[in-house]
Coordinates of C-alpha atoms and ligand atoms in Angstrom, one line a residue:
X1 CA -0.4 0.5 -0.6
X2 CA 1.1 3.3 -0.9
X3 CA 0.9 6.2 1.4
X4 CA -1.5 9.1 -0.6
X5 CA -0.4 11.7 0.7
X6 CA 3.5 11.4 0.6
X7 CA 2.0 10.7 -3.4
X8 CA -0.4 14.5 -2.9
X9 CA 3.0 16.8 -1.2
X10 CA 4.3 15.7 -4.6
X11 CA 0.8 16.3 -6.6
X12 CA 1.4 19.3 -4.8
X13 CA 4.7 21.0 -5.1
X14 CA 4.5 19.4 -9.0
X15 CA 1.6 21.6 -9.6
X16 CA 3.3 25.1 -8.0
X17 CA 5.7 25.0 -11.3
X18 CA 3.5 26.5 -14.0
X19 CA 4.2 24.3 -16.9
X20 CA 2.0 25.7 -19.6
X21 CA 2.2 23.4 -23.8
X22 CA 5.6 24.7 -25.0
X23 CA 6.1 26.0 -21.8
X24 CA 7.4 22.9 -20.0
X25 CA 11.3 23.5 -19.3
X26 CA 10.8 24.7 -15.7
X27 CA 9.0 21.0 -15.1
X28 CA 11.2 18.9 -16.4
X29 CA 14.8 20.6 -15.2
X30 CA 12.5 19.4 -11.9
X31 CA 11.8 15.8 -13.3
X32 CA 14.9 15.3 -14.2
X33 CA 16.7 16.2 -11.0
X34 CA 14.2 14.2 -9.3
X35 CA 15.2 11.2 -11.3
X36 CA 19.0 11.5 -11.6
X37 CA 18.1 11.0 -8.0
X38 CA 17.3 8.4 -7.7
X39 CA 19.8 6.9 -9.9
X40 CA 18.0 7.0 -13.0
X41 CA 19.5 8.9 -16.4
X42 CA 18.0 10.8 -18.1
X43 CA 18.3 12.1 -21.5
X44 CA 16.0 15.0 -23.5
X45 CA 14.9 14.3 -27.5
X46 CA 14.3 17.1 -29.7
X47 CA 10.1 17.0 -29.7
X48 CA 10.2 19.8 -28.4
X49 CA 12.3 21.6 -32.7
X50 CA 8.9 21.5 -35.1
X51 CA 6.0 22.9 -32.1
X52 CA 9.4 26.2 -31.2
X53 CA 8.3 24.5 -27.1
X54 CA 11.3 24.9 -24.6
X55 CA 12.2 21.6 -24.0
X56 CA 11.9 18.0 -24.9
X57 CA 10.0 14.6 -24.5
X58 CA 12.0 13.5 -20.9
X59 CA 13.8 9.9 -21.1
X60 CA 14.3 8.0 -18.1
X61 CA 15.0 3.9 -18.0
X62 CA 15.0 1.2 -15.3
X63 CA 16.7 -1.4 -16.0
X64 CA 15.6 -4.9 -16.5
X65 CA 15.5 -7.4 -13.8
X66 CA 15.6 -10.4 -15.8
X67 CA 16.0 -11.1 -19.5
X68 CA 12.9 -11.8 -21.2
X69 CA 10.4 -10.0 -20.2
X70 CA 8.0 -7.4 -21.5
X71 CA 8.7 -4.3 -22.1
X72 CA 6.7 -1.7 -21.3
X73 CA 6.5 2.0 -21.7
X74 CA 5.7 4.5 -18.0
X75 CA 4.4 7.9 -19.2
X76 CA 2.8 10.5 -19.3
X77 CA 2.8 14.9 -20.3
X78 CA 4.5 17.0 -18.3
X79 CA 2.0 20.4 -19.7
X80 CA -0.8 21.5 -19.0
X81 CA -3.8 23.4 -19.9
X82 CA -4.9 27.5 -19.1
X83 CA -5.6 29.2 -17.1
X84 CA -2.8 27.3 -15.4
X85 CA -0.1 29.6 -13.8
X86 CA 0.7 31.0 -10.4
X87 CA -1.7 27.2 -9.0
X88 CA -2.5 27.0 -5.5
X89 CA -3.3 23.9 -4.5
X90 CA -5.7 23.8 -0.9
X91 CA -6.1 20.4 0.4
X92 CA -10.0 19.9 2.9
X93 CA -9.5 16.4 3.6
X94 CA -9.4 13.9 0.7
X95 CA -9.9 17.0 -1.4
X96 CA -6.9 18.8 -3.5
X97 CA -7.8 21.4 -5.8
X98 CA -7.3 24.9 -7.0
X99 CA -7.1 28.6 -5.2
X100 CA -10.3 28.9 -7.8
X101 CA -9.3 31.0 -10.2
X102 CA -6.3 28.2 -12.2
X103 CA -7.1 24.7 -13.1
X104 CA -5.3 22.7 -10.9
X105 CA -3.2 20.6 -13.5
X106 CA -3.6 16.6 -11.2
X107 CA -4.2 16.0 -15.2
X108 CA -1.5 14.7 -16.3
X109 CA 0.8 15.8 -12.7
X110 CA -1.3 13.6 -11.1
X111 CA -0.5 10.8 -13.1
X112 CA 3.9 12.1 -12.8
X113 CA 3.3 11.7 -8.7
X114 CA 2.1 8.2 -9.6
X115 CA 4.8 7.0 -11.2
X116 CA 7.9 8.4 -9.8
X117 CA 6.3 6.5 -6.4
X118 CA 6.1 3.0 -8.4
X119 CA 9.1 3.7 -9.9
X120 CA 10.7 4.4 -6.0
X121 CA 8.2 1.6 -4.8
X122 CA 10.8 -0.7 -7.8
X123 CA 14.0 0.2 -7.4
X124 CA 13.6 -0.8 -3.5
X125 CA 12.4 -3.5 -3.7
X126 CA 13.0 -4.8 -7.3
X127 CA 10.7 -7.5 -8.5
X128 CA 10.7 -8.8 -11.7
X129 CA 10.9 -6.5 -14.7
X130 CA 12.1 -5.8 -18.1
X131 CA 13.2 -2.7 -19.4
X132 CA 10.7 0.3 -18.1
X133 CA 11.1 3.7 -20.4
X134 CA 9.5 6.6 -17.9
X135 CA 9.1 9.7 -21.1
X136 CA 7.0 12.7 -19.6
X137 CA 6.1 14.2 -22.5
X138 CA 5.5 17.3 -23.7
X139 CA 2.8 19.6 -25.9
X140 CA 0.0 16.8 -25.1
X141 CA -2.3 19.0 -24.5
X142 CA -1.9 21.2 -27.9
X143 CA -2.1 18.2 -30.4
X144 CA -0.1 15.6 -28.6
X145 CA 3.1 16.2 -30.2
X146 CA 5.6 15.5 -27.3
X147 CA 3.8 12.0 -28.7
X148 CA 4.1 12.9 -32.9
X149 CA 7.6 13.8 -32.7
X150 CA 9.0 11.3 -31.3
X151 CA 11.4 8.5 -32.5
X152 CA 10.0 5.3 -32.2
X153 CA 12.9 3.7 -34.2
X154 CA 15.0 4.6 -31.5
X155 CA 13.1 2.3 -28.6
X156 CA 11.5 -0.7 -27.9
X157 CA 8.2 -1.5 -25.5
X158 CA 6.0 -4.3 -25.9
X159 CA 3.0 -1.3 -24.5
X160 CA 2.8 1.2 -23.0
X161 CA 0.5 2.6 -19.9
X162 CA -1.0 6.1 -20.1
X163 CA -1.6 7.4 -17.1
X164 CA -4.0 9.9 -18.0
X165 CA -6.9 8.6 -17.0
X166 CA -9.7 9.5 -15.1
X167 CA -10.9 8.8 -10.3
X168 CA -11.5 5.2 -10.1
X169 CA -8.8 2.3 -9.8
X170 CA -9.8 0.2 -11.7
X171 CA -11.1 1.9 -15.0
X172 CA -9.0 1.2 -17.9
X173 CA -9.4 3.6 -21.2
X174 CA -9.4 1.4 -23.3
X175 CA -10.3 3.7 -26.9
X176 CA -10.1 6.7 -28.0
X177 CA -11.7 8.8 -31.1
X178 CA -10.7 10.3 -34.2
X179 CA -10.5 13.9 -34.6
X180 CA -10.4 16.9 -37.4
X181 CA -10.0 19.7 -37.2
X182 CA -12.4 21.7 -39.2
X183 CA -11.2 25.7 -41.0
X184 CA -13.2 27.0 -42.8
X185 CA -12.1 30.7 -44.5
X186 CA -15.2 32.5 -45.6
X187 CA -15.1 35.0 -48.8
X188 CA -17.1 38.1 -49.2
X189 CA -17.2 40.9 -50.7
X190 CA -16.7 44.7 -49.3
X191 CA -19.1 47.7 -49.3
X192 CA -19.9 50.6 -47.3
X193 CA -22.7 49.2 -44.6
X194 CA -24.6 52.0 -45.5
X195 CA -23.8 53.8 -48.8
X196 CA -24.1 51.3 -50.8
X197 CA -24.9 47.6 -49.5
X198 CA -25.9 46.1 -52.8
X199 CA -22.4 45.5 -53.7
X200 CA -21.0 43.5 -51.0
X201 CA -21.5 40.0 -50.2
X202 CA -21.5 39.3 -46.2
X203 CA -18.8 36.5 -45.1
X204 CA -19.8 36.5 -41.6
X205 CA -23.8 36.0 -42.5
X206 CA -22.8 33.0 -45.1
X207 CA -20.6 31.3 -41.6
X208 CA -24.2 32.1 -39.3
X209 CA -26.7 30.9 -42.0
X210 CA -24.7 27.7 -42.5
X211 CA -23.3 27.1 -38.7
X212 CA -27.0 27.7 -38.1
X213 CA -28.0 24.7 -40.1
X214 CA -25.4 22.4 -39.2
X215 CA -26.0 19.4 -36.4
X216 CA -23.3 20.6 -33.7
X217 CA -22.4 18.8 -29.8
X218 CA -23.0 15.5 -29.1
X219 CA -24.3 13.6 -32.8
X220 CA -24.5 9.2 -31.4
X221 CA -23.3 8.0 -29.0
X222 CA -19.7 7.2 -31.0
X223 CA -19.3 11.2 -33.1
X224 CA -19.4 14.4 -31.8
X225 CA -19.0 18.0 -33.4
X226 CA -18.5 21.6 -32.3
X227 CA -17.7 24.8 -34.3
X228 CA -15.5 26.9 -31.8
X229 CA -14.0 29.9 -33.0
X230 CA -15.2 32.8 -35.0
X231 CA -13.8 35.9 -36.8
X232 CA -13.8 38.3 -39.1
X233 CA -15.0 42.1 -39.6
X234 CA -12.8 45.1 -40.5
X235 CA -16.1 47.4 -38.8
X236 CA -18.9 48.2 -38.2
X237 CA -19.3 50.1 -41.8
X238 CA -18.0 47.8 -43.8
X239 CA -19.0 44.5 -45.2
X240 CA -17.3 41.9 -43.9
X241 CA -15.7 40.5 -46.7
X242 CA -13.6 37.4 -44.9
X243 CA -14.8 35.7 -42.2
X244 CA -13.4 32.3 -40.1
X245 CA -14.4 29.6 -38.7
X246 CA -12.7 26.9 -36.3
X247 CA -14.2 23.4 -35.3
X248 CA -13.8 19.9 -34.8
X249 CA -15.2 16.9 -35.0
X250 CA -14.3 13.8 -33.4
X251 CA -15.7 9.3 -34.0
X252 CA -14.9 6.2 -32.8
X253 CA -16.2 5.7 -36.1
X254 CA -14.3 7.0 -39.3
X255 CA -17.3 6.5 -41.9
X256 CA -19.1 8.5 -39.5
X257 CA -16.8 11.2 -39.0
X258 CA -15.7 11.4 -42.7
X259 CA -19.6 11.8 -42.8
X260 CA -20.0 14.6 -40.3
X261 CA -17.3 16.6 -41.6
X262 CA -18.8 16.4 -45.2
X263 CA -21.9 17.8 -43.5
X264 CA -20.1 20.9 -41.9
X265 CA -19.1 21.2 -45.0
X266 CA -22.0 21.3 -47.3
X267 CA -24.0 23.1 -44.9
X268 CA -21.3 25.9 -45.5
X269 CA -20.9 25.3 -48.8
X270 CA -25.0 25.5 -49.7
X271 CA -25.0 29.6 -47.2
X272 CA -21.7 30.6 -49.5
X273 CA -23.2 29.8 -52.7
X274 CA -27.6 31.2 -51.8
X275 CA -25.8 34.9 -51.1
X276 CA -22.7 34.5 -53.6
X277 CA -19.5 34.3 -50.9
X278 CA -17.2 31.8 -51.9
X279 CA -15.6 29.0 -49.1
X280 CA -12.6 27.5 -48.3
X281 CA -12.1 24.7 -46.0
X282 CA -9.2 23.2 -44.1
X283 CA -10.0 20.1 -43.1
X284 CA -7.0 18.1 -40.7
X285 CA -6.1 14.5 -39.2
X286 CA -4.9 15.5 -35.3
X287 CA -4.9 11.8 -34.2
X288 CA -6.3 8.7 -35.0
X289 CA -9.2 6.1 -33.1
X290 CA -8.3 3.0 -31.7
X291 CA -9.7 0.8 -29.6
X292 CA -7.7 -2.3 -28.1
X293 CA -10.6 -5.7 -27.8
X294 CA -11.5 -6.6 -24.1
X295 CA -10.1 -10.5 -24.3
X296 CA -6.1 -8.4 -25.7
X297 CA -3.7 -9.1 -23.6
X298 CA -3.5 -5.5 -21.6
X299 CA -6.5 -5.5 -21.3
X300 CA -6.9 -9.2 -20.2
X301 CA -3.7 -7.6 -17.8
X302 CA -4.9 -4.5 -16.4
X303 CA -8.9 -6.4 -15.3
X304 CA -7.1 -9.3 -13.6
X305 CA -4.7 -6.3 -11.8
X306 CA -8.4 -4.8 -11.0
X307 CA -9.8 -8.5 -9.3
X308 CA -6.9 -8.4 -7.7
X309 CA -6.7 -5.6 -5.6
X310 CA -10.9 -6.0 -5.3
X311 CA -11.6 -2.7 -7.0
X312 CA -13.6 -3.4 -10.1
X313 CA -12.4 -3.4 -14.1
X314 CA -14.5 -1.3 -16.4
X315 CA -12.7 -0.8 -20.2
X316 CA -13.9 2.5 -21.4
X317 CA -14.5 4.0 -24.8
X318 CA -12.5 7.9 -24.0
X319 CA -14.1 11.3 -26.0
X320 CA -10.9 12.5 -26.0
X321 CA -7.8 12.1 -27.5
X322 CA -4.3 11.4 -25.6
X323 CA -0.9 10.7 -26.7
X324 CA -2.2 6.2 -26.3
X325 CA -3.3 8.0 -29.8
X326 CA 0.0 8.3 -30.6
X327 CA 1.7 4.8 -29.5
X328 CA -1.4 3.0 -30.5
X329 CA -0.3 3.8 -33.8
X330 CA 3.3 3.5 -33.7
X331 CA 2.3 0.1 -32.8
X332 CA 2.3 0.1 -29.6
X333 CA -0.2 -1.7 -28.2
X334 CA -1.2 1.3 -25.1
X335 CA -4.3 2.1 -22.4
X336 CA -5.4 4.4 -20.3
X337 CA -4.7 3.7 -16.3
X338 CA -6.7 6.9 -13.6
X339 CA -4.3 9.0 -11.6
X340 CA -7.8 10.1 -9.4
X341 CA -8.2 13.2 -11.1
X342 CA -11.8 14.7 -11.9
X343 CA -12.6 18.0 -14.3
X344 CA -10.0 18.2 -15.8
X345 CA -9.9 21.6 -18.0
X346 CA -12.0 22.9 -15.5
X347 CA -11.6 25.8 -12.7
X348 CA -13.6 23.0 -10.8
X349 CA -11.1 20.5 -11.7
X350 CA -10.7 18.0 -8.3
X351 CA -7.7 14.2 -8.1
X352 CA -9.1 12.3 -4.6
X353 CA -6.0 11.8 -2.1
X354 CA -7.5 8.6 -1.3
X355 CA -7.7 7.8 -5.2
X356 CA -3.7 9.1 -5.8
X357 CA -2.4 6.1 -3.3
X358 CA -4.8 3.3 -4.9
X359 CA -4.3 4.2 -8.3
X360 CA -0.5 3.6 -7.2
X361 CA -1.9 0.1 -6.1
X362 CA -3.3 -0.6 -9.7
X363 CA -0.8 0.7 -11.5
X364 CA 2.2 -1.2 -9.6
X365 CA -0.4 -4.9 -9.9
X366 CA -0.3 -4.5 -13.4
X367 CA 2.9 -3.7 -14.0
X368 CA 3.5 -7.5 -11.9
X369 CA 0.9 -9.0 -14.6
X370 CA 2.3 -8.4 -17.2
X371 CA 5.5 -10.1 -15.6
X372 CA 3.0 -13.0 -15.9
Ligands
ZN401 ZN1 -4.0 14.8 -19.6

């Protein structure tokens, strides 16, 4: 059994260090020193270069204790979302939350704190295990860039455990959707709105008409869509010649994802045609879906480990992308394990101290079960 208070103290220390996406240097340096202090050599990769970040992914390794055992990757991400500067964690009984004007950053520093607890335990008790790569990634929240820009030829892992899940120990996230980033540039025609409105074509009106017709939000059990940003226009008295609309769509089913993207484009195209504007569409794949079946060896291992500790095993489909999408895309089976966190990306975000300890117990049990 882990000392949950100790993990909580380290979590509070971690969340006090600002580490917005692309600005992970201070956090990375602290983690690197701490790993070196445990006798584990560390190094950084170049994953920050393409995104102009401060520092790359932080790597370390616990050498395997015996030959022929599976190699494992333990992963959590170092970056947090906004508002995430000057976080002051507050502990009330079992709950850790922020002062209320920032997120807490338990996503994903609870994952990092749990990994540290388990790494110390492994170093102390030396149970049988294969090589364990410890990887703390950058820029997960803004596009999984740390995972995307790893050198996959530089290491070998039979599977990955991504500590970036919710509260309940025993919950295993075994699937996540594909996501598309969608951008629409609408071009109309400028004109003085009071003198010659007949000569103008309003790009904003075209956007509004198109968006009004779109099915958005939850489309079905597997699919969601959102328009998140709209910008355009020049002045109150100018018919707006341009408008940019940005959104996204996600689905566990690639065909449904395509259909939703087509639907959104068609709505805008029709609106543009009606008033004489033109449309340019940008469609970028953010990440691809994955789904490990319930009888996948990695899922079975995590299920057995939950049973062993008396937790209710629950395989869940996640609604968002994570580094696990990228590992699965690169042929490393990856599941997401819980971290004791709830309400990530909100000012209400919290971590349960008791769950932190139980999630560490759970991670250690999964690692042990993997060796059988
Ligand atoms: Zn996360």
